[in-house]
XYZ file of C-alpha atoms in Angstrom:
238
model
C -16.495 -3.596 77.698
C -15.956 -5.913 74.740
C -13.257 -5.147 72.272
C -14.104 -3.692 68.851
C -13.860 -6.741 66.396
C -11.128 -6.238 63.860
C -10.904 -7.739 60.446
C -7.184 -7.691 59.310
C -6.158 -7.084 55.765
C -2.496 -6.724 54.679
C -2.337 -4.078 52.061
C 0.731 -5.381 50.200
C 1.849 -3.131 47.331
C -0.170 0.128 47.111
C -2.367 0.316 43.998
C -3.038 3.229 41.700
C -6.717 3.208 42.553
C -7.705 6.400 44.426
C -9.032 5.237 47.796
C -10.640 8.618 48.391
C -13.219 7.517 45.807
C -14.987 6.004 48.706
C -17.039 9.116 49.292
C -19.230 7.517 51.913
C -16.294 6.907 54.284
C -14.865 10.390 53.507
C -18.252 12.074 54.209
C -18.536 10.247 57.539
C -14.985 11.048 58.688
C -14.602 13.357 61.669
C -11.533 14.832 60.090
C -8.842 13.495 62.488
C -7.057 10.344 63.425
C -6.566 8.775 66.810
C -2.718 8.367 67.158
C -2.029 5.434 69.486
C 1.553 6.373 70.130
C 3.637 8.333 72.653
C 6.391 9.119 70.080
C 6.909 12.895 69.550
C 8.461 11.904 66.176
C 5.302 10.356 64.892
C 3.308 13.378 66.003
C 5.762 15.710 64.202
C 5.543 13.629 60.997
C 1.708 13.736 60.971
C 1.792 17.523 61.344
C 4.234 17.630 58.460
C 1.577 16.196 56.068
C -1.312 18.179 57.588
C -3.013 15.253 59.443
C -5.008 16.340 62.560
C -4.755 13.861 65.350
C -5.753 13.196 68.911
C -3.688 11.130 71.193
C -4.811 7.652 72.242
C -1.591 6.638 74.092
C -1.403 3.826 76.478
C -2.272 4.629 80.094
C -0.387 3.741 83.249
C -2.697 0.723 83.719
C -1.379 -0.824 80.535
C 1.889 -2.765 80.067
C 2.627 -1.392 76.655
C 6.270 -2.501 76.738
C 5.293 -6.145 77.009
C 3.814 -5.989 73.475
C 7.258 -5.177 72.107
C 9.082 -8.181 73.703
C 11.011 -10.193 71.223
C 10.114 -13.872 70.709
C 12.637 -16.635 70.039
C 12.707 -17.585 66.308
C 10.751 -14.508 65.185
C 12.070 -12.748 62.098
C 12.182 -8.915 61.996
C 9.206 -8.834 59.527
C 7.161 -11.273 61.702
C 7.985 -9.197 64.771
C 6.896 -5.782 63.549
C 3.707 -7.253 61.972
C 2.830 -9.092 65.249
C 3.508 -6.010 67.429
C 1.573 -3.548 65.259
C -1.438 -5.878 65.089
C -1.312 -6.210 68.903
C -1.044 -2.503 69.320
C -4.059 -2.061 67.004
C -6.180 -4.439 69.062
C -5.029 -2.704 72.350
C -5.789 0.782 70.962
C -9.270 -0.328 69.784
C -10.033 -1.574 73.308
C -8.652 1.638 74.783
C -10.963 3.720 72.611
C -13.951 1.815 73.896
C -12.879 2.138 77.497
C -12.223 5.858 77.253
C -14.852 7.108 74.875
C -17.461 4.398 74.538
C -17.986 2.258 71.522
C -18.417 4.682 68.514
C -21.167 4.484 65.924
C -20.186 2.133 63.093
C -18.421 3.968 60.292
C -18.357 7.341 62.049
C -15.436 6.871 64.308
C -12.116 8.449 63.532
C -9.566 5.900 62.329
C -6.884 4.696 64.788
C -3.228 4.773 63.630
C -0.555 2.574 65.111
C 3.061 1.941 64.151
C 6.055 -0.077 65.356
C 9.693 0.153 64.355
C 12.671 -2.192 64.609
C 16.221 -2.161 63.468
C 17.743 -5.349 62.116
C 21.244 -6.526 61.289
C 20.559 -9.678 59.316
C 18.132 -11.582 61.518
C 19.301 -9.910 64.759
C 16.899 -7.223 66.027
C 17.961 -4.159 67.988
C 15.278 -2.731 70.232
C 15.451 0.348 72.441
C 18.593 0.326 74.668
C 17.874 0.028 78.384
C 21.172 1.567 79.606
C 24.453 3.021 78.446
C 26.015 -0.515 77.933
C 23.215 -1.563 75.607
C 23.358 1.684 73.600
C 27.118 1.351 73.290
C 26.837 -2.166 72.102
C 24.239 -1.299 69.572
C 26.258 1.462 68.050
C 29.315 -0.750 67.891
C 27.309 -3.339 65.951
C 25.973 -0.675 63.530
C 29.380 0.933 63.004
C 30.751 0.570 59.537
C 28.004 -1.666 58.175
C 24.525 -1.658 56.771
C 21.234 -2.529 58.521
C 17.429 -2.504 57.856
C 14.832 -0.364 59.513
C 11.373 -1.919 59.372
C 8.281 0.108 60.254
C 4.867 -1.505 60.364
C 1.834 0.838 60.169
C -1.791 -0.114 60.654
C -4.984 1.838 60.520
C -8.268 0.660 61.993
C -11.729 2.091 61.121
C -15.134 0.649 61.746
C -13.768 -2.656 62.796
C -11.602 -3.063 59.611
C -7.773 -3.020 59.815
C -5.277 -2.512 57.034
C -1.561 -2.569 57.503
C 1.674 -2.493 55.549
C 5.473 -2.666 56.241
C 8.071 -0.195 55.086
C 11.637 -1.518 54.844
C 14.597 0.900 54.410
C 18.360 0.247 54.331
C 20.860 2.385 56.232
C 24.661 2.347 56.136
C 26.731 3.852 58.949
C 30.311 5.042 58.661
C 32.782 3.538 61.004
C 32.440 5.126 64.454
C 35.396 5.595 66.735
C 35.083 4.694 70.382
C 35.201 8.338 71.302
C 32.330 9.272 68.942
C 30.220 6.376 70.391
C 30.928 7.466 73.972
C 29.897 11.063 73.128
C 26.769 10.027 71.513
C 25.756 7.728 74.371
C 26.503 10.535 76.791
C 24.087 12.798 74.794
C 21.266 10.432 75.830
C 19.824 10.626 72.321
C 20.018 6.869 71.835
C 17.375 6.150 74.395
C 13.704 5.525 73.454
C 14.784 4.763 69.906
C 14.969 1.378 68.176
C 18.626 0.565 67.259
C 19.863 3.256 69.683
C 19.908 6.155 67.282
C 17.674 8.775 65.652
C 18.269 9.739 62.099
C 16.674 13.116 62.761
C 19.214 13.968 65.354
C 22.988 14.013 65.786
C 23.247 10.463 64.342
C 22.473 11.928 60.953
C 26.248 12.627 60.782
C 26.964 8.886 61.028
C 24.907 7.848 58.004
C 26.693 7.435 54.713
C 23.497 6.559 52.778
C 19.933 5.398 52.950
C 17.717 3.458 50.550
C 14.011 3.770 51.260
C 11.908 6.108 53.432
C 13.529 8.692 55.578
C 10.268 9.144 57.516
C 10.011 5.434 57.844
C 13.370 5.302 59.531
C 12.146 8.076 61.853
C 9.206 5.871 62.745
C 6.300 6.591 60.435
C 6.647 6.198 56.626
C 4.534 9.016 55.391
C 3.821 7.808 51.782
C 2.385 4.503 53.142
C 0.612 6.144 56.069
C -1.119 8.662 53.814
C -2.252 5.895 51.482
C -3.753 3.954 54.456
C -5.551 7.007 55.852
C -7.026 7.766 52.492
C -8.359 4.216 52.225
C -10.004 4.982 55.643
C -11.543 8.148 54.212
C -9.133 10.708 55.737
C -7.181 12.838 53.206
C -3.987 14.586 54.147
C -3.567 18.307 54.129
C -2.351 18.822 50.601
C -4.565 16.094 49.096
C -8.115 17.192 48.713
C -9.139 14.619 46.099
């Protein structure tokens, strides 16, 4: 089946205009979002703000990991933007394959996100083994880094996206602490080899930006995008 055509629009700074003023979109909304992610942290964060979701995760026939491969010369910002747009296109095609092409305007929005950790221009993905996890933690020890999370929402062929950038500073980690954390297996499946919501919270001296963005889904920006697509969050009934 053909892919759903997507018109991209980078949101940039969020405006003070209430996107829920689009009563036509809100009236047509089925009241949930398709979450095109396997991340339990993103599911947890959506529940936190009262957003109903159905999973639209990649299937075994898709090479989802290949979308996240780094490209030579790509900046962290360029990387997360490219990957989130690629994920949005893949998710739109997935929705057509699994559920048939929905009626224009009446389909639930699709939500995708991608997170990377950067030290300067160097990006840290998900560690593949203990050695990579150890090397990442050694690189993060005693210094600051950025966490970039791109979020995109697709509805009725229209895509809007934005990028949240937060800054995190680690305390200096001893080799014993690094070894213990790697042995816990918590670094795996997480960009940069750590999770702020887990044991690594004890390593962090300070953050500037979005705690939920560091987890993998900046809730303020996500809520704004969903409202633009006609889906209000649990506490926002405007």
